[in-house]
CSV table of C-alpha atoms and ligand atoms in Angstrom, one decimal:
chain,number,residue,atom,x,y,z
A,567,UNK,CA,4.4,-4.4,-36.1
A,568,UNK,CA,1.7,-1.9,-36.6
A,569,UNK,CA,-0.8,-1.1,-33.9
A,570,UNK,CA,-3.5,-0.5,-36.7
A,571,UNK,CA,-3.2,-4.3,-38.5
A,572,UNK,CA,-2.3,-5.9,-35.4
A,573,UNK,CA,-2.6,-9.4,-34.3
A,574,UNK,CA,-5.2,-11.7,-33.8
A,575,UNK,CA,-2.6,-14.4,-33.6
A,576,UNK,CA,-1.1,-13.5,-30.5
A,577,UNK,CA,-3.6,-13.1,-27.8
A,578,UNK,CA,-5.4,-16.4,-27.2
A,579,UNK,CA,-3.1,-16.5,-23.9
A,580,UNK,CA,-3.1,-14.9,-20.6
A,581,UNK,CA,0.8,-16.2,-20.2
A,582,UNK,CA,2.6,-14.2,-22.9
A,583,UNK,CA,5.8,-15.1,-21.6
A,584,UNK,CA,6.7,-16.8,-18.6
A,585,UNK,CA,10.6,-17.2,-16.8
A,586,UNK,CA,10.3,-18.8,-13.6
A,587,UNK,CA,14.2,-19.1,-11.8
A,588,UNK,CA,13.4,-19.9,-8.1
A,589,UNK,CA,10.7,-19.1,-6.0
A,590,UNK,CA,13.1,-17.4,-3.4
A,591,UNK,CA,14.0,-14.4,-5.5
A,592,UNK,CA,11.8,-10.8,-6.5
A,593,UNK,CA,9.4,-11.8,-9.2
A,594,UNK,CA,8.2,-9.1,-11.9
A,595,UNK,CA,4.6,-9.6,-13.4
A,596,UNK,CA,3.5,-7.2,-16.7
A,597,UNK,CA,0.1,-6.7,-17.9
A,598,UNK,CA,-0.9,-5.4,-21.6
A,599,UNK,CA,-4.0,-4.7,-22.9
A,600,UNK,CA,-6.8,-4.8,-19.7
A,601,UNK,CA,-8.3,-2.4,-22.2
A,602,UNK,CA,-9.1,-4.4,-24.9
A,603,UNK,CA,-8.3,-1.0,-27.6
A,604,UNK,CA,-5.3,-0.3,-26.0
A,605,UNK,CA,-2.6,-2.9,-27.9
A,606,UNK,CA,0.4,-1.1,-27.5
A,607,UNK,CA,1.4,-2.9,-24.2
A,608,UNK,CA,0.9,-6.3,-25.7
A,609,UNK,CA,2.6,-5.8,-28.6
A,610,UNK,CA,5.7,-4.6,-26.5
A,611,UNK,CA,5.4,-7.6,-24.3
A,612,UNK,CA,5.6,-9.7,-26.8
A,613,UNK,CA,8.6,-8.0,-28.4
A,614,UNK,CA,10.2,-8.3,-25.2
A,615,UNK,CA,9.0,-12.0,-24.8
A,616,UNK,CA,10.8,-13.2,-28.3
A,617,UNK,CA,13.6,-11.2,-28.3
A,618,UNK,CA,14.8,-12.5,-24.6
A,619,UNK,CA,14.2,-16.1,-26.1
A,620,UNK,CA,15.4,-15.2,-29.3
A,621,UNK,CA,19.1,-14.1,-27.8
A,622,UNK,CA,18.5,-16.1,-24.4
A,623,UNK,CA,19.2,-13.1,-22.5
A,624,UNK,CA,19.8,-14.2,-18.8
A,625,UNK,CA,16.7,-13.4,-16.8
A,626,UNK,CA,17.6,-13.4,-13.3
A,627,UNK,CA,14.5,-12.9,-11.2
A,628,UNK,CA,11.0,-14.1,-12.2
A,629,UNK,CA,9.5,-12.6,-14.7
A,630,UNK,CA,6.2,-13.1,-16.2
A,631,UNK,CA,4.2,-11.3,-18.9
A,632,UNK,CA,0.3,-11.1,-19.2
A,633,UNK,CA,-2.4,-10.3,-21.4
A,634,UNK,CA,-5.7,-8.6,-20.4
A,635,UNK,CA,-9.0,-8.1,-21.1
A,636,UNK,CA,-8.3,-10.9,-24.0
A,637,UNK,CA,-12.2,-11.3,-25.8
A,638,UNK,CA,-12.4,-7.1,-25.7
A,639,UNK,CA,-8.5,-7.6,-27.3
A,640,UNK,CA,-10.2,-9.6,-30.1
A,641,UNK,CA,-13.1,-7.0,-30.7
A,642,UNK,CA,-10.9,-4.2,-30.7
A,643,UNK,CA,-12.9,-2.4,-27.7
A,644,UNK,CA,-12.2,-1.1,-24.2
A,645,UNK,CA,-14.0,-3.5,-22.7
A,646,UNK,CA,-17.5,-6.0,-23.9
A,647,UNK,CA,-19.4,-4.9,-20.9
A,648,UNK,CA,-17.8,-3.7,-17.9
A,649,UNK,CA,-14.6,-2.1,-17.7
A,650,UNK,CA,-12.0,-4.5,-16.1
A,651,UNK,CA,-9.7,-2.0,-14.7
A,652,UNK,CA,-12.7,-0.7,-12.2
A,653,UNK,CA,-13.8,-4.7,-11.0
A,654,UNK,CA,-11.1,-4.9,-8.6
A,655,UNK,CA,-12.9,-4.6,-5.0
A,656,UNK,CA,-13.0,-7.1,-2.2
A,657,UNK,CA,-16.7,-7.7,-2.8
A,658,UNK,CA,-16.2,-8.4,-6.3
A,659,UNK,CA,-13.1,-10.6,-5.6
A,660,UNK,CA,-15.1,-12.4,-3.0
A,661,UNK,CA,-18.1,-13.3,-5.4
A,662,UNK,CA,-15.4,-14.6,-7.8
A,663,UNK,CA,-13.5,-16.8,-5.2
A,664,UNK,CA,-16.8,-18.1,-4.1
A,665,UNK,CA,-18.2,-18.5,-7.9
A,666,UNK,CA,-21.6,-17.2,-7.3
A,667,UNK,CA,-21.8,-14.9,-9.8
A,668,UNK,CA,-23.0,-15.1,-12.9
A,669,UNK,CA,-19.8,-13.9,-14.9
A,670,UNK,CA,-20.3,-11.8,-17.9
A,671,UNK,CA,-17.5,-12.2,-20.3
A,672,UNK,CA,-15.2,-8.9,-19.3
A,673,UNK,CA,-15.7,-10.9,-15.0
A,674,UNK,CA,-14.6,-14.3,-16.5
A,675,UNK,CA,-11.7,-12.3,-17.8
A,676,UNK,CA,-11.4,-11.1,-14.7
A,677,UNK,CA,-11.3,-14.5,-12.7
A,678,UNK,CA,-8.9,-15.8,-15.0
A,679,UNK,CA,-6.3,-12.7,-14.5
A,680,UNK,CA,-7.3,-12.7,-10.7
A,681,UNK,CA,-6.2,-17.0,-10.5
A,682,UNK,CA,-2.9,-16.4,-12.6
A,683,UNK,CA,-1.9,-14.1,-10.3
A,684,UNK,CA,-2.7,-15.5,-7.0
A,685,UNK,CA,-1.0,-18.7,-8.6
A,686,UNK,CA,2.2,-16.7,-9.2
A,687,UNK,CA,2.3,-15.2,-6.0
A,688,UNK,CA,1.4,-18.7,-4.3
A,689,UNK,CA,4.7,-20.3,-6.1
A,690,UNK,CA,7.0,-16.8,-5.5
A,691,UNK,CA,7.8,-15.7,-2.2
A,692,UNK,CA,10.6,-12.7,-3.1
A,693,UNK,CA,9.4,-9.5,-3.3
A,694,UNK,CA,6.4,-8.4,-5.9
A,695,UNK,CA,6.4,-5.8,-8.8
A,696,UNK,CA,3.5,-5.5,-10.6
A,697,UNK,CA,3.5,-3.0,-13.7
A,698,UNK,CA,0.2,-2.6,-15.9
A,699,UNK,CA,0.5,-1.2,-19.4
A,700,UNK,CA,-2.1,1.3,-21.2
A,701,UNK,CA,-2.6,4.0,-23.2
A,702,UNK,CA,-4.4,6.7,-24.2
A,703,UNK,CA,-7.1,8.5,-26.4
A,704,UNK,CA,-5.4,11.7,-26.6
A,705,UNK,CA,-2.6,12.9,-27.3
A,706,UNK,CA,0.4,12.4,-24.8
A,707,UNK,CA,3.7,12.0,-23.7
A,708,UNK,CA,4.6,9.0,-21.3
A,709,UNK,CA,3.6,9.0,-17.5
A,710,UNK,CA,3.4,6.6,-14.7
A,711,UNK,CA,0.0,6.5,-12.2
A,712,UNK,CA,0.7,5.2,-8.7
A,713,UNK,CA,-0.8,4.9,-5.4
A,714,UNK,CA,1.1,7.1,-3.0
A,715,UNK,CA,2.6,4.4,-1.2
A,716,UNK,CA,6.4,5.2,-0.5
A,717,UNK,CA,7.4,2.3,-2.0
A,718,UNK,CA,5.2,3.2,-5.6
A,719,UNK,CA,7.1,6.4,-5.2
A,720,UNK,CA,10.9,4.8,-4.8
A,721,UNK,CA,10.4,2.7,-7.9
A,722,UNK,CA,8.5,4.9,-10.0
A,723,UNK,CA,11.3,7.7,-9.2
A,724,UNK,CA,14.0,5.5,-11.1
A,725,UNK,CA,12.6,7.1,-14.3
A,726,UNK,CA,12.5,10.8,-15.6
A,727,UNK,CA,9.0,10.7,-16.4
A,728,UNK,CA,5.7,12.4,-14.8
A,729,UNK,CA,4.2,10.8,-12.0
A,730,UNK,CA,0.4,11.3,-11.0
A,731,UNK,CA,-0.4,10.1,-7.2
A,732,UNK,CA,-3.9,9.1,-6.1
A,733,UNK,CA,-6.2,7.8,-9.2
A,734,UNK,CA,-7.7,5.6,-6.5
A,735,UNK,CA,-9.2,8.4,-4.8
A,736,UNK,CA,-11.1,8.9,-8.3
A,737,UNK,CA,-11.8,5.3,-9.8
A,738,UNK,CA,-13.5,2.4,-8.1
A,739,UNK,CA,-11.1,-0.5,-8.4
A,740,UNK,CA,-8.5,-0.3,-10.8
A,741,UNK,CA,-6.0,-3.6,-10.7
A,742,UNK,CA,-2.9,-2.2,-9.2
A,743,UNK,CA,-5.0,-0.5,-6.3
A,744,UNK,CA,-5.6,-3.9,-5.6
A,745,UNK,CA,-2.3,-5.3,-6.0
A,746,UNK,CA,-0.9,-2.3,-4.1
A,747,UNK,CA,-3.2,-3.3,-0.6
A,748,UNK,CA,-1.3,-6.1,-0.5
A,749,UNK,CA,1.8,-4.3,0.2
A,750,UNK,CA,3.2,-4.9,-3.2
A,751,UNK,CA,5.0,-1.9,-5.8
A,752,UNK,CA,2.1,-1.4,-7.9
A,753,UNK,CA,2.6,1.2,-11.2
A,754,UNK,CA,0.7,2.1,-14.1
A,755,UNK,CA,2.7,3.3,-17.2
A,756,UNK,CA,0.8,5.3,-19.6
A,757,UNK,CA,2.5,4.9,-23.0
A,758,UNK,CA,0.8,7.4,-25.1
A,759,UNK,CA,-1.3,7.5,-27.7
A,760,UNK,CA,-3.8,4.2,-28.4
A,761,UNK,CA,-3.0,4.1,-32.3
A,762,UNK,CA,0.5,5.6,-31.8
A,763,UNK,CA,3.2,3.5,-32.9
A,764,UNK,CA,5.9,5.3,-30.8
A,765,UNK,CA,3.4,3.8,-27.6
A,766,UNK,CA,4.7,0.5,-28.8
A,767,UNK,CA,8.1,1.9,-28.4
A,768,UNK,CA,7.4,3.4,-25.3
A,769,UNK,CA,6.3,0.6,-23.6
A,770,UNK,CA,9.1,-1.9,-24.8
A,771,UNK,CA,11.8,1.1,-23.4
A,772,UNK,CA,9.4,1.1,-20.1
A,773,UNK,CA,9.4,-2.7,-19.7
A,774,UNK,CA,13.3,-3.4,-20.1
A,775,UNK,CA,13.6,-0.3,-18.5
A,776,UNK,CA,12.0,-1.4,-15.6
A,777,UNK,CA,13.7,-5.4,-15.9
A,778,UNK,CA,17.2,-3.5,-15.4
A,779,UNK,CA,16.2,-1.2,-12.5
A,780,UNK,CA,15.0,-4.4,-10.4
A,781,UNK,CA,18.1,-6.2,-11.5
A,782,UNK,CA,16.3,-9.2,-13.3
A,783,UNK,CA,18.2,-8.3,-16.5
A,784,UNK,CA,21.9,-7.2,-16.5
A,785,UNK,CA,21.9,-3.6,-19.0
A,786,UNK,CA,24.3,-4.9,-20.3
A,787,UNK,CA,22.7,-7.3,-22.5
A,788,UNK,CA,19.9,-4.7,-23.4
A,789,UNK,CA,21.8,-4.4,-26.9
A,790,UNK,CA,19.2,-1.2,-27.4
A,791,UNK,CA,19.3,0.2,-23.6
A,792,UNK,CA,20.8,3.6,-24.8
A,793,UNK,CA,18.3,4.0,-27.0
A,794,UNK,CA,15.5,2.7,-24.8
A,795,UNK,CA,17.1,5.1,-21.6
A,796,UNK,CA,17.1,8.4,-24.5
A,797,UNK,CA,13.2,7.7,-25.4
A,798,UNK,CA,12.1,8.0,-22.2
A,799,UNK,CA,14.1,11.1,-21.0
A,800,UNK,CA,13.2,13.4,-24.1
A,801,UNK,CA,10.1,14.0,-22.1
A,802,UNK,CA,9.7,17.8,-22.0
A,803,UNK,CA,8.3,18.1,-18.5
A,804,UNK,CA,10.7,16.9,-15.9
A,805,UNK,CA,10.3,14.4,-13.1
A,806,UNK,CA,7.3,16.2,-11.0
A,807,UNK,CA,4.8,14.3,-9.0
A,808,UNK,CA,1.4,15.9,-9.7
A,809,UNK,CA,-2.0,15.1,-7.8
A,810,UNK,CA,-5.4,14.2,-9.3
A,811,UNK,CA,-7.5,17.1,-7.8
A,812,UNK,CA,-10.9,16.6,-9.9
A,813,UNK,CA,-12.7,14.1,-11.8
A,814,UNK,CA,-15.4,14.9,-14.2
A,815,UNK,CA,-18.0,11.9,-14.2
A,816,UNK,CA,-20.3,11.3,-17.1
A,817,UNK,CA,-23.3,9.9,-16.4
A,818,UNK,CA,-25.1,6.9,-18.0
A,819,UNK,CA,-26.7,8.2,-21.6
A,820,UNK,CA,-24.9,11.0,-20.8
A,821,UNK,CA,-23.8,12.7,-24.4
A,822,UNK,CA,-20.3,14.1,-23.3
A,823,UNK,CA,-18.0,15.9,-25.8
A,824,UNK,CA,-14.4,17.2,-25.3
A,825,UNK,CA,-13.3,20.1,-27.1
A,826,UNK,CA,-10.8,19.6,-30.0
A,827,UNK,CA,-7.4,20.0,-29.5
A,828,UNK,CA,-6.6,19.3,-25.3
A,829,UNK,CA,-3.5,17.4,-24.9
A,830,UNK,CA,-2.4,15.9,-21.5
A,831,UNK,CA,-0.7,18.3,-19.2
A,832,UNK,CA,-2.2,21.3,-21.0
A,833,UNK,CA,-2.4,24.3,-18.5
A,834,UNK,CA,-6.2,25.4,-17.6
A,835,UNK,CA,-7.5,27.8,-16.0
A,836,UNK,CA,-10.4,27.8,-13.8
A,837,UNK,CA,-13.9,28.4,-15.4
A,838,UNK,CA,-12.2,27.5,-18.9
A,839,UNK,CA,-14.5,25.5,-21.1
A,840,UNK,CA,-13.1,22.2,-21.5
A,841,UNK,CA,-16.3,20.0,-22.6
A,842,UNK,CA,-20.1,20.3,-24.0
A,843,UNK,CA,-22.1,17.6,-22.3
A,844,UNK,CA,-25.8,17.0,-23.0
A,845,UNK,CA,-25.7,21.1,-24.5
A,846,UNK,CA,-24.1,22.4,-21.5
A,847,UNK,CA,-20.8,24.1,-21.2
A,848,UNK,CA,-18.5,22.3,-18.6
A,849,UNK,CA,-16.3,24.5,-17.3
A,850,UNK,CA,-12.7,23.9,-15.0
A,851,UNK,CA,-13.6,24.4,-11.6
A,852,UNK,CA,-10.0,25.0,-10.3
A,853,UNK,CA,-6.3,25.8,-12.4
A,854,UNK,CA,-4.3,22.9,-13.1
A,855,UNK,CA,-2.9,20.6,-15.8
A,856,UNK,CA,-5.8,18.8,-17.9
A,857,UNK,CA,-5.4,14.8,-17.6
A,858,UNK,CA,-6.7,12.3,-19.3
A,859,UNK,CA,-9.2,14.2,-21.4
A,860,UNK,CA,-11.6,11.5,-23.5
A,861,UNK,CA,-11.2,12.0,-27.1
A,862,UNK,CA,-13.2,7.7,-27.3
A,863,UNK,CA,-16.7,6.7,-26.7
A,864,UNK,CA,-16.2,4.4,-24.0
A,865,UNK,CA,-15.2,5.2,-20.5
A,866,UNK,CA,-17.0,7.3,-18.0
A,867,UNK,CA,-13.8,9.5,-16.8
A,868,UNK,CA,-14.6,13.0,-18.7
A,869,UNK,CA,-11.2,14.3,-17.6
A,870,UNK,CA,-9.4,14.9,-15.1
A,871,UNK,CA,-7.8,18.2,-13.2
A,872,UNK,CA,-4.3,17.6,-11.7
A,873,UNK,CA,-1.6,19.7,-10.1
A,874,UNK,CA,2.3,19.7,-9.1
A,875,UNK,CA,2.9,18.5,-6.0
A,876,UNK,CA,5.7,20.5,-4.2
A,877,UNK,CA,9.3,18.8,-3.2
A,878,UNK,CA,8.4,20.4,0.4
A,879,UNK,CA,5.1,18.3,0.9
A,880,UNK,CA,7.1,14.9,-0.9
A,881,UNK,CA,9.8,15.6,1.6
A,882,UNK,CA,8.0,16.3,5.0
A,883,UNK,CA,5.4,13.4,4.0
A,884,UNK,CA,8.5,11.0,3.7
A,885,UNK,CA,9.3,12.3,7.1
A,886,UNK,CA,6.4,12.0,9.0
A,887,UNK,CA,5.6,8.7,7.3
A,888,UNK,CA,8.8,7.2,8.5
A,889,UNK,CA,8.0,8.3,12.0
A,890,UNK,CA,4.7,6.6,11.9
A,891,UNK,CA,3.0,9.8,13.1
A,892,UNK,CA,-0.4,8.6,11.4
A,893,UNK,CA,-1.0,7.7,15.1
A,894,UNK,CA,-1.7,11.2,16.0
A,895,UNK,CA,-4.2,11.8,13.1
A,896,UNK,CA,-6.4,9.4,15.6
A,897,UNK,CA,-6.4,11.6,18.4
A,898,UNK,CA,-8.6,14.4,16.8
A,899,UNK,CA,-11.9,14.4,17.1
A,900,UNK,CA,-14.2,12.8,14.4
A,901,UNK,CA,-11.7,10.1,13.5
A,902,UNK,CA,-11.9,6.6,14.8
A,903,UNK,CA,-9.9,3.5,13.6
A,904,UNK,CA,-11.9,0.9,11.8
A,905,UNK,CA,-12.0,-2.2,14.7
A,906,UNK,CA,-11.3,-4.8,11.6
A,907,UNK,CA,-9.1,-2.9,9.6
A,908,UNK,CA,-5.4,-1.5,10.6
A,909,UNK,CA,-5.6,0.6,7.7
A,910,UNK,CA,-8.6,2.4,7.5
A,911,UNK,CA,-9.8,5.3,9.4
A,912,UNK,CA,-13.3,6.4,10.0
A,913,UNK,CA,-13.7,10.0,9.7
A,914,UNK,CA,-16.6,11.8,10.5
A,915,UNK,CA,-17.5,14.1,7.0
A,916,UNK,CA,-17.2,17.6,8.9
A,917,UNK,CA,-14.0,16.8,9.5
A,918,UNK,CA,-13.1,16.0,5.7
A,919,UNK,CA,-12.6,19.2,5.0
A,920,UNK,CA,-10.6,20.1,1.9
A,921,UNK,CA,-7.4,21.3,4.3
A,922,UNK,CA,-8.4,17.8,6.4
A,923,UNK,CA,-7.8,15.8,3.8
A,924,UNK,CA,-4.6,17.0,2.3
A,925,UNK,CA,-3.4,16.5,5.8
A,926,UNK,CA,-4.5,13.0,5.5
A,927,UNK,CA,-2.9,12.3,2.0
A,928,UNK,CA,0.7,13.7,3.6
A,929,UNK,CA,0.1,10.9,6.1
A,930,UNK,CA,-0.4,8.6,3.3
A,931,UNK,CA,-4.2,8.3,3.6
A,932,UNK,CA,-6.3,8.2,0.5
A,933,UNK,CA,-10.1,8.9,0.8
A,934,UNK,CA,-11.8,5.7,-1.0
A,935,UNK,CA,-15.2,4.9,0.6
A,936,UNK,CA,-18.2,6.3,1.8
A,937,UNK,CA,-19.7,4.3,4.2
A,938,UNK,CA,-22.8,4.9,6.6
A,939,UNK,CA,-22.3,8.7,5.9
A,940,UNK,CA,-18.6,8.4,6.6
A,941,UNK,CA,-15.7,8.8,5.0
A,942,UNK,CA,-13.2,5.9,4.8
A,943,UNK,CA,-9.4,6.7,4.9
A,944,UNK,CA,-7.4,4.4,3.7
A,945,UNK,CA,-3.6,3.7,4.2
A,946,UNK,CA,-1.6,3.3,1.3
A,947,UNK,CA,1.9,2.4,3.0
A,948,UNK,CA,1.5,-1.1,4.0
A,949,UNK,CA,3.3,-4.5,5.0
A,950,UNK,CA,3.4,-7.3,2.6
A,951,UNK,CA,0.5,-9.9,3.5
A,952,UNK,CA,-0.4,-13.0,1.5
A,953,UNK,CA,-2.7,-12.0,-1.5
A,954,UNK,CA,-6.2,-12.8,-1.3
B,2308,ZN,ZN1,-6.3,1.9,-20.1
């Protein structure tokens, strides 16, 4: 099916496909299409969905598949009025569960994805996997976004793709952030292109790819799984983490405009021109790969700056993670645990310093909140606890 004459038929329903086999055993939930422009993922889902029932292929965990943002799906837009990949905060969660709020449609959306979930993690108590599909408006080969959690890490190494650590230090509630502080595998695949038809492929290859490596689907009966494992190892860069080191914000009624021609992981240099907003040049403040550049009119994320992460620092922050020596980082001065919060550190902004703070990411601390002229650390690496 073609992404471009796609398929109003299909997304009236949140539950694309659902196979429930006992409540004890890991259960596997896919999303598609939280961007309402980005149809790649639901299309794939729904491949996967009628061809498992098409050759009742033996599904051996739980698996269910979901669709987004399903009214922005319709339109054919990101999203109708807020984006629904940056809602996911306790304090909009809270006004949800408590119904107060007045929901525009893209928060009804919102409710509705927030209830299916909870209800499938009510009924399942085997462990979690939550994978979220998208693509982009650039150009770009495939690549996986996680929280650097050591358990993201683990599952998202199982493929030979790119992986970028620590959007959530950039964007204010994206979904698997959320899912991920419940001390669930959390991953966002990137499939490529929005209009690309190869995304569609990319995602399907992603999605059985990811059925086999959890062991809810036996490779076995993947009739295409060589084909599937080939697509997704052509990628020309091989297996490095990279970091998001820069974000470039546009402002409301801001008119931003990305130079022609920037692919994703395209070396820059720093001062390079890499956008005109409202007249003015905007330059890269640092070197690095270019990520994420915006080539659509919605979305407030001009671009982003990233670089590779070494195999020393993925090595020594495996160590000193395992050896829970996060307790040190609260004997220096500036930093106090929050009372309410195991998680979260409270650190005093003169001692978030740009050295600080890549100490605190090898510890597995991501900077999310600033709070009363504080900075708020938060833990990434976390025990399971009952979603809320
Ligand atoms: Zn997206």
């Amino acid at each position: 099916m073609e992404v471009g004459t796609l398929y109003e038929t299909h997304i009236e329903k949140r539950i694309i496909g659902a196979f429930q086999k006992s409540t004890s055993l890991p259960t596997i939930v896919i999303i598609g299409g939280i961007h309402g422009n980005e149809k790649a993922g639901i299309i794939a889902l729904k491949n996967v969905v009628q061809l498992i029932e098409k050759e009742k292929i033996n599904i051996k965990y739980n698996f269910y598949a979901l669709s987004g943002n399903i009214k922005a799906l319709k339109n054919n837009v990101r999203f109708n009025t807020v984006d629904l990949n940056r809602l996911w905060t306790e304090e909009i969660i809270s006004k949800i569960t408590h119904n107060n709020e007045e929901f525009v449609e893209d928060i009804e959306e919102q409710a509705d994805i927030y209830k299916t979930i909870k209800n499938i993690l009510k009924i399942n108590k085997g462990r979690f996997y939550f994978i979220d599909l998208h693509t982009t408006s650039a150009k770009t080969e495939p690549f996986i976004t996680i929280s650097d959690s050591l358990n993201n890490r683990k599952f998202a190494s199982n493929f030979s793709i790119p992986i970028i650590l620590g959007i959530e230090e950039f964007l204010d509630g994206p979904l698997l952030t959320y899912i991920n502080e419940f001390g669930h595998m959390a991953l966002g695949f990137e499939a490529g292109q929005h209009f690309d038809n190869q995304s569609i492929k990319n995602c399907e290859a992603f999605i059985w790819l990811s059925l086999i490596n959890i062991g809810c689907v036996n490779k076995k009966v993947v009739t295409d799984y060589k084909y599937y494992k080939e697509l997704l190892s052509k990628i020309s860069i091989k297996k490095p983490f990279y970091e998001i080191d820069y974000r470039y914000q546009i402002n409301k009624n801001e008119h931003f405009q990305m130079k022609k021609g920037f692919l994703n992981f395209d070396a820059v240099a720093k001062n390079d021109v890499l956008a005109i907003c409202d007249g003015e040049e905007v330059k890269s403040p640092i070197n690095g790969y270019v990520f994420m550049p915006l080539y659509q009119q919605q979305g407030d994320d001009g671009f982003f700056i990233i670089t590779k992460i070494s195999q020393l620092w993925l090595k020594l922050s495996i160590i000193v993670r395992k050896l829970k020596l996060h307790h040190l980082l609260r004997l220096l001065p500036g930093i106090q645990k929050d009372k309410n919060n195991d998680y979260i550190l409270i650190v005093n902004p003169k001692t978030a310093t740009f050295m600080a703070v890549e100490i605190f990411h090898l510890f597995g601390y991501r900077k999310q909140v600033v709070k009363d002229n504080k900075y708020h650390f938060i833990k990434r690496d976390r025990k399971v606890t009952p979603f809320k």
